[in-house]
Amino acid sequence: MDSEAIDNTKRRFLIASATVVGAAGVAAWALPFIKSMEPDKAVTAAGVPIEVDVSKLEPGQLIIAEWRQRPIWILHRQQWMLDTLPKNTPRLKDPDSLAPQQPDKDFINGDYRALRKDIFVAVAICTHLQCSPNYAPKPKSVNTWWPGGFHCPCHGSMYDFSARVFDGSPAPLNIPIPPYFWKTDTLVRIGEVENGKFQNWVPAIW
């Protein structure tokens, strides 16, 4: 899979690429696919909401869309990923997402930070210096205690599978959650909620 640079805002976003491991003979688990999706350029330039079909999103797979000229993660979280979230609390800077990095409390949903616990949607930008963190799902791949999540290659900020920042990271805040809602079970609309609110919403730090 190829990496993709998104430079429309005069920043370079580093998009991770992942190795696809064959199912036969693989012990424990295999790295998921990472794909990118490009909506129409006129849509992204206007900053209007986008719609993404996740019907083919496999468990453990991450896709990258674009909204407001920013990369957007859409991750199909597996149960083992969800199981790590409550265990991360002692290591997190803001485990309850008290900072305004999401439109309102409805987007927090406890440890999940999502409207559906299995599908996670976030703005793929580190809150330190706005690089794009890598998807690093494999436990202990970043350090000895690493539970899996997102790791920024620029200055080492670490986030769990809900993009909550770990203590010791230079990033000050959790990664933003954009306004979104589910039009159907497989179609997510990113950039507003169902009643049209929050189209002009911005987080404390992108």
GROMACS .gro file of C-alpha atoms in nm:
model
  206
    1MET     CA    1   0.000   0.000   0.000
    2ASP     CA    2   0.135   0.346  -0.082
    3SER     CA    3   0.165   0.640   0.159
    4GLU     CA    4  -0.022   0.954   0.062
    5ALA     CA    5   0.081   1.316   0.133
    6ILE     CA    6  -0.198   1.561   0.205
    7ASP     CA    7  -0.051   1.910   0.160
    8ASN     CA    8  -0.348   2.132   0.078
    9THR     CA    9  -0.304   2.332   0.400
   10LYS     CA   10   0.070   2.375   0.339
   11ARG     CA   11   0.149   2.108   0.595
   12ARG     CA   12   0.286   1.764   0.530
   13PHE     CA   13   0.077   1.493   0.690
   14LEU     CA   14   0.268   1.171   0.726
   15ILE     CA   15   0.031   0.889   0.638
   16ALA     CA   16   0.130   0.551   0.768
   17SER     CA   17   0.158   0.244   0.553
   18ALA     CA   18   0.112  -0.103   0.692
   19THR     CA   19   0.231  -0.444   0.584
   20VAL     CA   20  -0.035  -0.695   0.492
   21VAL     CA   21   0.042  -1.031   0.643
   22GLY     CA   22  -0.106  -1.346   0.493
   23ALA     CA   23  -0.351  -1.539   0.705
   24ALA     CA   24  -0.196  -1.881   0.648
   25GLY     CA   25   0.056  -1.977   0.911
   26VAL     CA   26   0.040  -1.644   1.097
   27ALA     CA   27   0.044  -1.675   1.474
   28ALA     CA   28  -0.193  -1.466   1.688
   29TRP     CA   29  -0.291  -1.193   1.444
   30ALA     CA   30  -0.201  -1.006   1.126
   31LEU     CA   31  -0.148  -0.637   1.062
   32PRO     CA   32  -0.459  -0.479   0.909
   33PHE     CA   33  -0.484  -0.301   0.577
   34ILE     CA   34  -0.462   0.075   0.557
   35LYS     CA   35  -0.638   0.240   0.267
   36SER     CA   36  -0.699   0.600   0.168
   37MET     CA   37  -1.011   0.752   0.020
   38GLU     CA   38  -1.023   1.079  -0.174
   39PRO     CA   39  -1.355   1.262  -0.201
   40ASP     CA   40  -1.414   1.506  -0.482
   41LYS     CA   41  -1.166   1.798  -0.462
   42ALA     CA   42  -1.445   2.054  -0.479
   43VAL     CA   43  -1.606   1.893  -0.176
   44THR     CA   44  -1.290   1.904   0.035
   45ALA     CA   45  -1.207   2.258  -0.073
   46ALA     CA   46  -1.550   2.379   0.035
   47GLY     CA   47  -1.519   2.212   0.373
   48VAL     CA   48  -1.866   2.061   0.343
   49PRO     CA   49  -1.954   1.730   0.510
   50ILE     CA   50  -1.842   1.410   0.342
   51GLU     CA   51  -1.993   1.062   0.339
   52VAL     CA   52  -1.795   0.740   0.367
   53ASP     CA   53  -1.923   0.388   0.303
   54VAL     CA   54  -1.772   0.147   0.558
   55SER     CA   55  -1.952  -0.165   0.439
   56LYS     CA   56  -1.624  -0.326   0.332
   57LEU     CA   57  -1.420  -0.210   0.632
   58GLU     CA   58  -1.274  -0.523   0.788
   59PRO     CA   59  -1.210  -0.572   1.162
   60GLY     CA   60  -0.878  -0.412   1.248
   61GLN     CA   61  -0.870  -0.215   0.923
   62LEU     CA   62  -0.806   0.160   0.909
   63ILE     CA   63  -0.906   0.381   0.618
   64ILE     CA   64  -0.812   0.745   0.569
   65ALA     CA   65  -1.062   0.992   0.425
   66GLU     CA   66  -1.033   1.370   0.390
   67TRP     CA   67  -1.248   1.644   0.541
   68ARG     CA   68  -1.168   2.016   0.556
   69GLN     CA   69  -0.838   1.929   0.386
   70ARG     CA   70  -0.745   1.716   0.686
   71PRO     CA   71  -0.696   1.339   0.706
   72ILE     CA   72  -0.968   1.147   0.888
   73TRP     CA   73  -0.919   0.803   1.042
   74ILE     CA   74  -1.201   0.551   1.029
   75LEU     CA   75  -1.100   0.242   1.224
   76HIS     CA   76  -1.296  -0.080   1.265
   77ARG     CA   77  -1.194  -0.169   1.619
   78GLN     CA   78  -1.174  -0.533   1.717
   79GLN     CA   79  -1.291  -0.653   2.058
   80TRP     CA   80  -0.937  -0.694   2.189
   81MET     CA   81  -0.870  -0.329   2.101
   82LEU     CA   82  -1.179  -0.221   2.296
   83ASP     CA   83  -1.068  -0.433   2.590
   84THR     CA   84  -0.745  -0.232   2.622
   85LEU     CA   85  -0.922   0.102   2.665
   86PRO     CA   86  -1.027   0.090   3.034
   87LYS     CA   87  -0.687  -0.052   3.125
   88ASN     CA   88  -0.516   0.256   2.982
   89THR     CA   89  -0.676   0.503   3.224
   90PRO     CA   90  -0.383   0.535   3.472
   91ARG     CA   91  -0.145   0.622   3.188
   92LEU     CA   92  -0.360   0.885   3.013
   93LYS     CA   93  -0.345   1.265   3.039
   94ASP     CA   94  -0.720   1.312   2.985
   95PRO     CA   95  -0.893   0.972   3.012
   96ASP     CA   96  -1.242   1.124   3.038
   97SER     CA   97  -1.196   1.362   2.743
   98LEU     CA   98  -1.267   1.672   2.952
   99ALA     CA   99  -1.081   1.901   2.711
  100PRO     CA  100  -1.299   2.028   2.422
  101GLN     CA  101  -1.158   1.797   2.158
  102GLN     CA  102  -1.499   1.672   2.049
  103PRO     CA  103  -1.826   1.856   1.971
  104ASP     CA  104  -2.004   1.764   2.296
  105LYS     CA  105  -2.048   1.491   2.555
  106ASP     CA  106  -2.243   1.269   2.315
  107PHE     CA  107  -1.920   1.208   2.127
  108ILE     CA  108  -1.728   1.091   2.435
  109ASN     CA  109  -1.924   0.776   2.526
  110GLY     CA  110  -1.685   0.675   2.802
  111ASP     CA  111  -1.365   0.508   2.690
  112TYR     CA  112  -1.485   0.468   2.332
  113ARG     CA  113  -1.503   0.834   2.214
  114ALA     CA  114  -1.736   0.716   1.940
  115LEU     CA  115  -2.104   0.691   1.853
  116ARG     CA  116  -2.048   0.321   1.787
  117LYS     CA  117  -1.785   0.143   1.989
  118ASP     CA  118  -1.667  -0.068   1.696
  119ILE     CA  119  -1.616   0.217   1.446
  120PHE     CA  120  -1.382   0.497   1.554
  121VAL     CA  121  -1.369   0.829   1.368
  122ALA     CA  122  -1.103   1.093   1.440
  123VAL     CA  123  -0.900   1.372   1.282
  124ALA     CA  124  -0.563   1.213   1.209
  125ILE     CA  125  -0.351   1.500   1.340
  126CYS     CA  126  -0.123   1.498   1.645
  127THR     CA  127  -0.203   1.779   1.889
  128HIS     CA  128   0.168   1.854   1.936
  129LEU     CA  129   0.294   1.987   1.601
  130GLN     CA  130   0.024   1.853   1.370
  131CYS     CA  131   0.199   1.556   1.215
  132SER     CA  132  -0.016   1.255   1.133
  133PRO     CA  133   0.045   0.964   1.374
  134ASN     CA  134   0.107   0.611   1.250
  135TYR     CA  135  -0.141   0.334   1.315
  136ALA     CA  136   0.052   0.099   1.545
  137PRO     CA  137  -0.191  -0.175   1.654
  138LYS     CA  138   0.061  -0.441   1.751
  139PRO     CA  139   0.113  -0.458   2.131
  140LYS     CA  140   0.468  -0.381   2.248
  141SER     CA  141   0.566  -0.257   1.902
  142VAL     CA  142   0.640   0.094   2.033
  143ASN     CA  143   0.770   0.014   2.383
  144THR     CA  144   0.748  -0.264   2.641
  145TRP     CA  145   0.407  -0.161   2.776
  146TRP     CA  146   0.250  -0.044   2.448
  147PRO     CA  147  -0.112  -0.172   2.426
  148GLY     CA  148  -0.159  -0.071   2.063
  149GLY     CA  149  -0.292   0.254   1.921
  150PHE     CA  150  -0.141   0.548   1.733
  151HIS     CA  151   0.220   0.665   1.750
  152CYS     CA  152   0.345   0.995   1.609
  153PRO     CA  153   0.673   0.954   1.416
  154CYS     CA  154   0.770   1.320   1.456
  155HIS     CA  155   0.826   1.354   1.831
  156GLY     CA  156   0.694   1.030   1.978
  157SER     CA  157   0.348   1.122   2.106
  158MET     CA  158   0.141   0.814   2.185
  159TYR     CA  159  -0.236   0.763   2.175
  160ASP     CA  160  -0.458   0.464   2.251
  161PHE     CA  161  -0.723   0.314   2.022
  162SER     CA  162  -0.955   0.603   2.118
  163ALA     CA  163  -0.682   0.856   2.031
  164ARG     CA  164  -0.641   0.957   2.395
  165VAL     CA  165  -0.291   1.083   2.466
  166PHE     CA  166  -0.061   0.893   2.701
  167ASP     CA  167   0.140   1.060   2.978
  168GLY     CA  168   0.496   1.131   2.874
  169SER     CA  169   0.390   1.242   2.527
  170PRO     CA  170   0.471   1.596   2.411
  171ALA     CA  171   0.117   1.626   2.272
  172PRO     CA  172  -0.099   1.811   2.528
  173LEU     CA  173  -0.447   1.691   2.428
  174ASN     CA  174  -0.640   1.398   2.289
  175ILE     CA  175  -0.679   1.385   1.912
  176PRO     CA  176  -0.997   1.564   1.792
  177ILE     CA  177  -1.320   1.381   1.713
  178PRO     CA  178  -1.510   1.555   1.430
  179PRO     CA  179  -1.886   1.598   1.428
  180TYR     CA  180  -2.047   1.306   1.245
  181PHE     CA  181  -2.349   1.079   1.241
  182TRP     CA  182  -2.458   0.749   1.090
  183LYS     CA  183  -2.700   0.788   0.797
  184THR     CA  184  -2.728   0.409   0.774
  185ASP     CA  185  -2.551   0.118   0.940
  186THR     CA  186  -2.273   0.144   0.683
  187LEU     CA  187  -2.273   0.510   0.574
  188VAL     CA  188  -2.116   0.773   0.799
  189ARG     CA  189  -2.151   1.146   0.734
  190ILE     CA  190  -1.854   1.345   0.866
  191GLY     CA  191  -1.869   1.720   0.924
  192GLU     CA  192  -2.203   1.766   1.099
  193VAL     CA  193  -2.446   1.587   1.326
  194GLU     CA  194  -2.791   1.470   1.224
  195ASN     CA  195  -2.965   1.801   1.298
  196GLY     CA  196  -2.703   1.995   1.100
  197LYS     CA  197  -2.526   2.135   1.405
  198PHE     CA  198  -2.150   2.176   1.451
  199GLN     CA  199  -2.063   2.243   1.086
  200ASN     CA  200  -1.836   2.527   1.204
  201TRP     CA  201  -1.699   2.340   1.504
  202VAL     CA  202  -1.326   2.343   1.573
  203PRO     CA  203  -1.137   2.174   1.860
  204ALA     CA  204  -0.905   2.346   2.106
  205ILE     CA  205  -0.608   2.209   1.910
  206TRP     CA  206  -0.617   2.046   1.567
   0.00000   0.00000   0.00000
